[in-house]
Short mmCIF file of C-alpha atoms in Angstrom, two decimals:
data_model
loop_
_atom_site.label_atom_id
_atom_site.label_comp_id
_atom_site.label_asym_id
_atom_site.label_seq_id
_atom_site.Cartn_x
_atom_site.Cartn_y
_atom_site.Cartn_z
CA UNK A 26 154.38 76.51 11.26
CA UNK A 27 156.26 79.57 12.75
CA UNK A 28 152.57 81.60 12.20
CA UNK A 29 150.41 79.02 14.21
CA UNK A 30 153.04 78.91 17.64
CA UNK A 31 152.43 82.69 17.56
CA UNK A 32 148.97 82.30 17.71
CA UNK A 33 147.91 80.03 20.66
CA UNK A 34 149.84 82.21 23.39
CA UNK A 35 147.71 84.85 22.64
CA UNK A 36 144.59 82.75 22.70
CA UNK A 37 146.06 81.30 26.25
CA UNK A 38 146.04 84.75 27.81
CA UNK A 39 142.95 85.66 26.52
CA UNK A 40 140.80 82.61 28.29
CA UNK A 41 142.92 82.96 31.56
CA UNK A 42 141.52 87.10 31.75
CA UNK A 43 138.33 85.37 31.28
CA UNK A 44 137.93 83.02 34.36
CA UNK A 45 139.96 85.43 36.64
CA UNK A 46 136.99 87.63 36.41
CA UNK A 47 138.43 90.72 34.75
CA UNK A 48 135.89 91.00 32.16
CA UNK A 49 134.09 94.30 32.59
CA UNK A 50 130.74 92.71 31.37
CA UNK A 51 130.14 90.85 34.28
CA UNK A 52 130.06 91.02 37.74
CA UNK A 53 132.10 88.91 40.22
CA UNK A 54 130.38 85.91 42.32
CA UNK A 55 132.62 88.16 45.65
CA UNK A 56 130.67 91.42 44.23
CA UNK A 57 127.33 90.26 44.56
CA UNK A 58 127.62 87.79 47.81
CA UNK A 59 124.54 88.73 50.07
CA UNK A 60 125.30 89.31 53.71
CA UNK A 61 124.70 86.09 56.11
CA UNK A 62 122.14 87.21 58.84
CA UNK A 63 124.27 86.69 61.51
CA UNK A 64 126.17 89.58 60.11
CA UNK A 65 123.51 91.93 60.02
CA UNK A 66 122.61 91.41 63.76
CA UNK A 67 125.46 93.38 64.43
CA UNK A 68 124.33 96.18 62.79
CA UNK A 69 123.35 99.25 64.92
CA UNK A 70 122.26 102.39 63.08
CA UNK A 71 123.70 105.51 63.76
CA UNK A 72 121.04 108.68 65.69
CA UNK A 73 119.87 110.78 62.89
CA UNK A 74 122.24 114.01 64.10
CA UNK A 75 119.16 116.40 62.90
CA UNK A 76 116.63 114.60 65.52
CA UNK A 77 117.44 115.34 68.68
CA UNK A 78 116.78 112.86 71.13
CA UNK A 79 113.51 113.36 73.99
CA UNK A 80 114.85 114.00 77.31
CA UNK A 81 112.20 111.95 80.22
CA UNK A 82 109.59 114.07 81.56
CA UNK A 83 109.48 114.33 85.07
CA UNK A 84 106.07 115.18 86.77
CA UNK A 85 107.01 117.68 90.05
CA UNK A 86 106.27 116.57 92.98
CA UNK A 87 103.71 117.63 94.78
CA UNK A 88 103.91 119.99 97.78
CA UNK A 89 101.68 120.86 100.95
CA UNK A 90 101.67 121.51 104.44
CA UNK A 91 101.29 118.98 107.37
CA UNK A 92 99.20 119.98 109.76
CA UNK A 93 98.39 116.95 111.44
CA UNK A 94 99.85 117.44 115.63
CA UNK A 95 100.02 121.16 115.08
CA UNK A 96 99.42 122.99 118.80
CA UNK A 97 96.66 125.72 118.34
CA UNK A 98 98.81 128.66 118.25
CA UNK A 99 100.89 126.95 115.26
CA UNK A 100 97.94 126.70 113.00
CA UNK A 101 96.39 129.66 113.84
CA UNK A 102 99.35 131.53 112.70
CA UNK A 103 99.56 129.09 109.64
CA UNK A 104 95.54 129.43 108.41
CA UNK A 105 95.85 132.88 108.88
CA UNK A 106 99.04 133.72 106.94
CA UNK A 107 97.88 130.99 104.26
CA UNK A 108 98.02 133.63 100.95
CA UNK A 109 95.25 132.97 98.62
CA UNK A 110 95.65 131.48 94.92
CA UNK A 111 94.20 134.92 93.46
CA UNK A 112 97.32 136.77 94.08
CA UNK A 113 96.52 139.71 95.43
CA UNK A 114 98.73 141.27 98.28
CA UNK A 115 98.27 140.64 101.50
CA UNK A 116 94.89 137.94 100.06
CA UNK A 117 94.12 134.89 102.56
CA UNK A 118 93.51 131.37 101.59
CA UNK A 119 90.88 130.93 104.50
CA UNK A 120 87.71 133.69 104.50
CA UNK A 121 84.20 134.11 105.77
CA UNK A 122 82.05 136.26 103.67
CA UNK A 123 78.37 136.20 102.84
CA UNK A 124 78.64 133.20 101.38
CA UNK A 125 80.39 130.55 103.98
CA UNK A 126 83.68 129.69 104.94
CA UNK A 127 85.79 130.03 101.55
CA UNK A 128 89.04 127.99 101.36
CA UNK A 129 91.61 128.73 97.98
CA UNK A 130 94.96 128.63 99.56
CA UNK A 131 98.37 128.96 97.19
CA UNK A 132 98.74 125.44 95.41
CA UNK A 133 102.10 124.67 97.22
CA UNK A 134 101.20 126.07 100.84
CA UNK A 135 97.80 123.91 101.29
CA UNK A 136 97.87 121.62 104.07
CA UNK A 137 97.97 117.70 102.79
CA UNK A 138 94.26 117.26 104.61
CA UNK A 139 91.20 118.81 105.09
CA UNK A 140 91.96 121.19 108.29
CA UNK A 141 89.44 120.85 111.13
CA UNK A 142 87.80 124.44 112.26
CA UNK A 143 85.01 125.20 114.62
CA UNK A 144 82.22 127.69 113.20
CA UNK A 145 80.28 129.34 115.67
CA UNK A 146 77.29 131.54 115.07
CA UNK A 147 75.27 133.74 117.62
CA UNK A 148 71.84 136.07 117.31
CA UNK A 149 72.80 139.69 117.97
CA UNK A 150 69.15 141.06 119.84
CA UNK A 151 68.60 144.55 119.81
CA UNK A 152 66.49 146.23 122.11
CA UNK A 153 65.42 149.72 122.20
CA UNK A 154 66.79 151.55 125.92
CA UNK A 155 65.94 155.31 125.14
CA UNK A 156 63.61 156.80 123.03
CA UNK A 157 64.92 159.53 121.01
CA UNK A 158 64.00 163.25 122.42
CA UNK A 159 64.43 167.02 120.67
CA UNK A 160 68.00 166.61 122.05
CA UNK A 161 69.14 163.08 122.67
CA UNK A 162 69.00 159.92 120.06
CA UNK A 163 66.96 157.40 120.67
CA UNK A 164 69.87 154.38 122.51
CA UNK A 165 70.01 150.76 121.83
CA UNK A 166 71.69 147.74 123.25
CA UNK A 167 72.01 144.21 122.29
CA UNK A 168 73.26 141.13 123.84
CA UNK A 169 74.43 137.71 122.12
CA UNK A 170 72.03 134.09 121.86
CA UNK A 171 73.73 131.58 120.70
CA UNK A 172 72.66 129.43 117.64
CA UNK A 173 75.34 126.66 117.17
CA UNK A 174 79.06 125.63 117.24
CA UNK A 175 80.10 123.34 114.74
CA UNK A 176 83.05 121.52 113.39
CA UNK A 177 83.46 122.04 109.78
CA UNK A 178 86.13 120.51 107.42
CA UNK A 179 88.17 123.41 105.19
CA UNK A 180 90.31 122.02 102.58
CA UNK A 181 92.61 120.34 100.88
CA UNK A 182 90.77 121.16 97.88
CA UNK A 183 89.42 124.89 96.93
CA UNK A 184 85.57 125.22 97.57
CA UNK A 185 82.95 126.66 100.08
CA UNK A 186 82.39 124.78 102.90
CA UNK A 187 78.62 123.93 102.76
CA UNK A 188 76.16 125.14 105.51
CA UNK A 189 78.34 128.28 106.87
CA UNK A 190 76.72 131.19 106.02
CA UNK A 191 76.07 133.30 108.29
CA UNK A 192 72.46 133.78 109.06
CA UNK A 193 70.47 136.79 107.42
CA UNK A 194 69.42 139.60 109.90
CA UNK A 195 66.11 140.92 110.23
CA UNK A 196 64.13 143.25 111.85
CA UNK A 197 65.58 143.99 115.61
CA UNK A 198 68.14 141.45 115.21
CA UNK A 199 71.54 140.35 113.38
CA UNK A 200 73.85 137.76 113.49
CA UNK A 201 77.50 136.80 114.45
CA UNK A 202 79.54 134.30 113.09
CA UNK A 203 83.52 132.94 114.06
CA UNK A 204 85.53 130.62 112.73
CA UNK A 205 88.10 129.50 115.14
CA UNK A 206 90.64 126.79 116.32
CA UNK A 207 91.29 125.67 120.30
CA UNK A 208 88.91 126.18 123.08
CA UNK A 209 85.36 127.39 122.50
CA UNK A 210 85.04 131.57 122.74
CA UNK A 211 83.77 133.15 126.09
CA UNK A 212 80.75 135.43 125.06
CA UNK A 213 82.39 137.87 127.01
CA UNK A 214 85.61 137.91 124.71
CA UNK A 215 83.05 138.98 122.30
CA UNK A 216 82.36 142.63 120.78
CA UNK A 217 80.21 144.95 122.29
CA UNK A 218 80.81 148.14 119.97
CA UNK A 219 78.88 147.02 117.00
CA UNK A 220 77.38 149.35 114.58
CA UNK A 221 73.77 148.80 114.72
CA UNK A 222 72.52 151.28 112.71
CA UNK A 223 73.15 151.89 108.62
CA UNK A 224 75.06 148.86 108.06
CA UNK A 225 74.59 147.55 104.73
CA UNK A 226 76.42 144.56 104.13
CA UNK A 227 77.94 142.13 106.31
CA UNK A 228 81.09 143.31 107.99
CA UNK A 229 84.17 141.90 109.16
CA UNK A 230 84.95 142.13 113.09
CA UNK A 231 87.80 141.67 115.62
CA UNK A 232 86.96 139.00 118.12
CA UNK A 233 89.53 138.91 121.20
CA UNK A 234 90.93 135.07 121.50
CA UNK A 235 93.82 133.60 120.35
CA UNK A 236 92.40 131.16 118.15
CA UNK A 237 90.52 133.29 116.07
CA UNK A 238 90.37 132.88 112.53
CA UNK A 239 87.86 134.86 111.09
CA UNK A 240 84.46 136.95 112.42
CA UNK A 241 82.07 138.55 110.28
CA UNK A 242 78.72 140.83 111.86
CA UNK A 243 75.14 141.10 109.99
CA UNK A 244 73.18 144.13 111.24
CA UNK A 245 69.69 143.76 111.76
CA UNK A 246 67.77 145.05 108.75
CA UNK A 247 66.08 148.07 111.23
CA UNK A 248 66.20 149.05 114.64
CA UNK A 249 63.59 151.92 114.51
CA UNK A 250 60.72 149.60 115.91
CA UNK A 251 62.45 147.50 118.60
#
């Protein structure tokens, strides 16, 4: 009898281990609860430390010059200090060349609109006054007819503005062409010391008037028969 009292403590302590969930053979109902999903909705996941995170882009904004009310001496002096995209010293945004009125200004110094010039354009006529001798040259002289005046449109964007090339010279006769701002230019503010003779391509000029932009001469292609 004293053998069998012995034995059903131990037995006792052996089932209450069991239920109390120390067994290491199986896991705990706590250990393998599942998370409720009002739980997770908390959750916020950490940045990734080794991604850093895209600063917004901002697009610059985009500068030009108002010339709208601008008096005629103000954007004079602005179309002719307007430096050209090219770069190169002392370059101009607005030119007259062979081609037309050019306009490629520096991005941030165009004007916001298209800029209002007047193009103006004039026959140079040559006429023979002297005949040459053993010891004089033969003398010419020439005198302006004018061809058009026109308002033409120069900007915002680059490009030539269409229909301003200067007309082509010929035989006894060459051509003048201005590009100006203000009043219209007195033929007599124009110049009377141009080379008529072995000019070969068309030239720049000085033309007296404070509105001036640009001038460029076209000799006649010969003078020997006029």
């Amino acid at each position: 009898m004293g053998s069998v009292r012995a034995l059903i403590p131990a037995m006792a302590v052996a089932a209450l281990l069991s239920v109390s969930g120390c067994s290491d053979d199986k896991p705990t109902a706590r250990a393998t609860r599942t998370a409720s999903p009002s739980e997770l909705a908390h959750y916020t996941a950490a940045p990734d430390p080794a991604t850093p995170t895209p600063s917004p882009t901002k697009t610059a904004p985009t500068e030009c010059v108002k010339t709208s009310g601008m008096g005629v001496g103000e954007l004079t002096d602005y179309l002719k200090e307007l430096p050209s995209s090219s770069g190169a010293y002392q370059s101009r945004g607005l030119t007259l060349d062979s081609s037309g009125l050019n306009f490629t200004p520096e991005a941030v110094q165009r004007p916001c609109k298209a800029v209002t010039v007047k193009f103006a354009r004039y026959w140079v006529e040559v006429e023979k006054t002297r005949e040459e001798t053993a010891v004089t040259p033969a003398r010419y002289e020439y005198h302006y007819a004018p061809i058009s005046v026109v308002s033409v449109k120069a900007g915002p964007q680059d490009g030539r503005v269409p229909d301003t090339a200067p007309p082509g010279g010929s035989d006894c006769q060459g051509s003048l062409s201005v590009v100006y701002v203000g009043e219209d230019i007195p033929q007599s503010r124009l110049p009377f010391d141009l080379e008529l003779t072995y000019a070969t391509a068309p030239a720049p000029v000085e033309v007296a008037g404070d509105g001036v932009l640009a001038a460029l001469y076209v000799s006649p292609m010969s003078v020997v028969s006029c």
